Amino acid sequence: LNVLKVDEGRITHVLSHTANDENLSTEAQSPQRDDTEQESLRLCDSVAIVGRGNVKILIAEDDPVCRRVLEATLVKWGYEVLVTSDGIEAWQALQGENAPPLAILDWMMPGLDGIDICRKVRAMSSPTPIYIILLTGKSQKEDLVAGLSR
Amino acid sequence: MKHDGSKAPVTLVTVNRENDDGVLDWPTALACVNGDVKLLGTLVELFVKHSPRLIREIRDAIARGDRLGLVHAAYALKKSVSNFCAWRAFEAALRLELIGHNGDLYGAEEACAALEEEIERLRPKLTALAGGCSSD
């Protein structure tokens, strides 16, 4: 699970939570000034690794403007994009047989929040992990912990 | 669709809030979409089409005393306008979102009026800029 902290459209924090069946590790970075580029590259590195081959990415975003930005960016980067506009639709897509391995979810959405979907995905038995990126402007430590612990 | 595994391009944009009037910062907004004028024009169209609904949702939520509804609609509008670096509207929407979080909706109507004013200021500027770009 990656939690992105985005302020005014700029990534300021990336929290990575790498999980397998036996081992959980949490890595948090709070970049210093000018480290935004490094953080952005780290994020894009991880997306690029996942992106080798045929990769579908689910996006769940209720705002049409932000949804279009996300979709256009990912398509430009060469990904197949599955677009949903609320949490319920996103959750349905993630339960399907060909569920996307990566989901970019807005934290706050009608129906089901991104954070609710995180909890459901964690509880779901799946042969392959689903990676989740949460988009949020929330800035408190407890918000980040909430994102990582669901 | 196949991805070649190469790193995705990264564009870092520095927001300069001194060079705009706070209504919008078109050059920065354009830089945020890698100079894709067509995409930015589409975003403007979407904003012009959907922002009245969000304003209505905000008004209705205030009238109903629906805090969560207010937070959702104000948050959505805040995200929308951030794509145009429209900071005055952003801050007006943020104020409403915080009012929704805080409880009794005190000051919500005034904050809503201020937001509507900012959106009314923003919309024609966006439309003019987007129209100017498409005719280039």
PDB file of C-alpha atoms in Angstrom, chain A residues 19-106:
ATOM      1  CA  ALA A  19       3.331  -6.613   2.774  1.00  0.00           C
ATOM      2  CA  ASN A  20       3.645 -10.307   2.235  1.00  0.00           C
ATOM      3  CA  ASP A  21       2.147 -13.170   4.191  1.00  0.00           C
ATOM      4  CA  GLU A  22       4.795 -13.322   6.878  1.00  0.00           C
ATOM      5  CA  ASN A  23       6.453  -9.996   6.996  1.00  0.00           C
ATOM      6  CA  LEU A  24       5.195  -6.461   7.186  1.00  0.00           C
ATOM      7  CA  SER A  25       7.437  -3.487   6.931  1.00  0.00           C
ATOM      8  CA  THR A  26       6.651   0.163   6.871  1.00  0.00           C
ATOM      9  CA  GLU A  27       8.836   2.795   5.384  1.00  0.00           C
ATOM     10  CA  ALA A  28       8.053   6.454   5.698  1.00  0.00           C
ATOM     11  CA  GLN A  29       9.780   9.339   4.067  1.00  0.00           C
ATOM     12  CA  SER A  30       9.260  12.997   4.741  1.00  0.00           C
ATOM     13  CA  PRO A  31      11.280  14.627   2.025  1.00  0.00           C
ATOM     14  CA  GLN A  32      13.338  17.673   2.729  1.00  0.00           C
ATOM     15  CA  ARG A  33      13.216  20.653   0.420  1.00  0.00           C
ATOM     16  CA  ASP A  34      14.088  19.671  -3.174  1.00  0.00           C
ATOM     17  CA  ASP A  35      13.439  16.024  -2.434  1.00  0.00           C
ATOM     18  CA  THR A  36      10.102  16.133  -4.188  1.00  0.00           C
ATOM     19  CA  GLU A  37      11.725  15.031  -7.408  1.00  0.00           C
ATOM     20  CA  GLN A  38      13.315  12.072  -5.720  1.00  0.00           C
ATOM     21  CA  GLU A  39       9.997  11.094  -4.191  1.00  0.00           C
ATOM     22  CA  SER A  40       8.194  11.464  -7.499  1.00  0.00           C
ATOM     23  CA  LEU A  41      10.803   9.303  -9.168  1.00  0.00           C
ATOM     24  CA  ARG A  42      10.483   6.687  -6.436  1.00  0.00           C
ATOM     25  CA  LEU A  43       6.763   6.569  -7.026  1.00  0.00           C
ATOM     26  CA  CYS A  44       7.157   6.373 -10.772  1.00  0.00           C
ATOM     27  CA  ASP A  45       9.815   3.691 -10.364  1.00  0.00           C
ATOM     28  CA  SER A  46       7.392   1.530  -8.491  1.00  0.00           C
ATOM     29  CA  VAL A  47       4.637   2.154 -10.987  1.00  0.00           C
ATOM     30  CA  ALA A  48       7.017   1.392 -13.840  1.00  0.00           C
ATOM     31  CA  ILE A  49       8.038  -1.907 -12.241  1.00  0.00           C
ATOM     32  CA  VAL A  50       4.433  -2.963 -11.928  1.00  0.00           C
ATOM     33  CA  GLY A  51       3.857  -1.692 -15.432  1.00  0.00           C
ATOM     34  CA  ARG A  52       6.060  -4.190 -17.229  1.00  0.00           C
ATOM     35  CA  GLY A  53       3.704  -6.147 -19.416  1.00  0.00           C
ATOM     36  CA  ASN A  54      -0.028  -5.799 -19.757  1.00  0.00           C
ATOM     37  CA  VAL A  55      -1.069  -3.738 -16.803  1.00  0.00           C
ATOM     38  CA  LYS A  56      -4.444  -2.366 -16.071  1.00  0.00           C
ATOM     39  CA  ILE A  57      -4.805   0.363 -13.477  1.00  0.00           C
ATOM     40  CA  LEU A  58      -8.056   1.175 -11.801  1.00  0.00           C
ATOM     41  CA  ILE A  59      -8.757   4.754 -10.908  1.00  0.00           C
ATOM     42  CA  ALA A  60     -11.558   5.792  -8.602  1.00  0.00           C
ATOM     43  CA  GLU A  61     -12.198   9.495  -8.490  1.00  0.00           C
ATOM     44  CA  ASP A  62     -15.545  11.227  -8.189  1.00  0.00           C
ATOM     45  CA  ASP A  63     -14.465  14.592  -9.524  1.00  0.00           C
ATOM     46  CA  PRO A  64     -14.639  14.559 -13.355  1.00  0.00           C
ATOM     47  CA  VAL A  65     -11.789  17.044 -13.773  1.00  0.00           C
ATOM     48  CA  CYS A  66      -9.343  15.140 -11.581  1.00  0.00           C
ATOM     49  CA  ARG A  67     -10.524  11.850 -13.060  1.00  0.00           C
ATOM     50  CA  ARG A  68      -9.699  13.065 -16.565  1.00  0.00           C
ATOM     51  CA  VAL A  69      -6.245  14.266 -15.472  1.00  0.00           C
ATOM     52  CA  LEU A  70      -5.437  10.899 -13.920  1.00  0.00           C
ATOM     53  CA  GLU A  71      -6.764   8.954 -16.872  1.00  0.00           C
ATOM     54  CA  ALA A  72      -4.951  11.069 -19.452  1.00  0.00           C
ATOM     55  CA  THR A  73      -1.671  10.826 -17.561  1.00  0.00           C
ATOM     56  CA  LEU A  74      -1.798   7.074 -17.145  1.00  0.00           C
ATOM     57  CA  VAL A  75      -2.838   6.463 -20.735  1.00  0.00           C
ATOM     58  CA  LYS A  76       0.019   8.675 -21.868  1.00  0.00           C
ATOM     59  CA  TRP A  77       2.363   6.530 -19.803  1.00  0.00           C
ATOM     60  CA  GLY A  78       1.115   3.445 -21.614  1.00  0.00           C
ATOM     61  CA  TYR A  79      -1.211   1.862 -19.079  1.00  0.00           C
ATOM     62  CA  GLU A  80      -4.634   0.450 -19.662  1.00  0.00           C
ATOM     63  CA  VAL A  81      -6.973   2.386 -17.429  1.00  0.00           C
ATOM     64  CA  LEU A  82     -10.229   1.316 -15.873  1.00  0.00           C
ATOM     65  CA  VAL A  83     -12.115   4.406 -14.815  1.00  0.00           C
ATOM     66  CA  THR A  84     -14.635   4.473 -11.990  1.00  0.00           C
ATOM     67  CA  SER A  85     -16.348   7.429 -10.425  1.00  0.00           C
ATOM     68  CA  ASP A  86     -17.162   6.229  -6.946  1.00  0.00           C
ATOM     69  CA  GLY A  87     -16.078   3.771  -4.315  1.00  0.00           C
ATOM     70  CA  ILE A  88     -18.810   1.218  -4.898  1.00  0.00           C
ATOM     71  CA  GLU A  89     -18.021   0.955  -8.588  1.00  0.00           C
ATOM     72  CA  ALA A  90     -14.316   0.650  -7.755  1.00  0.00           C
ATOM     73  CA  TRP A  91     -14.900  -2.085  -5.206  1.00  0.00           C
ATOM     74  CA  GLN A  92     -16.998  -4.046  -7.714  1.00  0.00           C
ATOM     75  CA  ALA A  93     -14.203  -3.797 -10.272  1.00  0.00           C
ATOM     76  CA  LEU A  94     -11.616  -4.997  -7.770  1.00  0.00           C
ATOM     77  CA  GLN A  95     -13.639  -8.122  -7.035  1.00  0.00           C
ATOM     78  CA  GLY A  96     -13.874  -9.155 -10.676  1.00  0.00           C
ATOM     79  CA  GLU A  97     -11.923 -12.028 -12.215  1.00  0.00           C
ATOM     80  CA  ASN A  98      -9.593  -9.739 -14.084  1.00  0.00           C
ATOM     81  CA  ALA A  99      -9.233  -7.197 -11.339  1.00  0.00           C
ATOM     82  CA  PRO A 100      -6.529  -4.616 -11.948  1.00  0.00           C
ATOM     83  CA  PRO A 101      -3.394  -5.225  -9.862  1.00  0.00           C
ATOM     84  CA  LEU A 102      -3.073  -1.542  -9.053  1.00  0.00           C
ATOM     85  CA  ALA A 103      -5.739   0.869  -7.894  1.00  0.00           C
ATOM     86  CA  ILE A 104      -5.446   4.606  -7.488  1.00  0.00           C
ATOM     87  CA  LEU A 105      -8.176   5.704  -5.145  1.00  0.00           C
ATOM     88  CA  ASP A 106      -9.315   9.025  -3.901  1.00  0.00           C
TER      89      ASP A 106
END
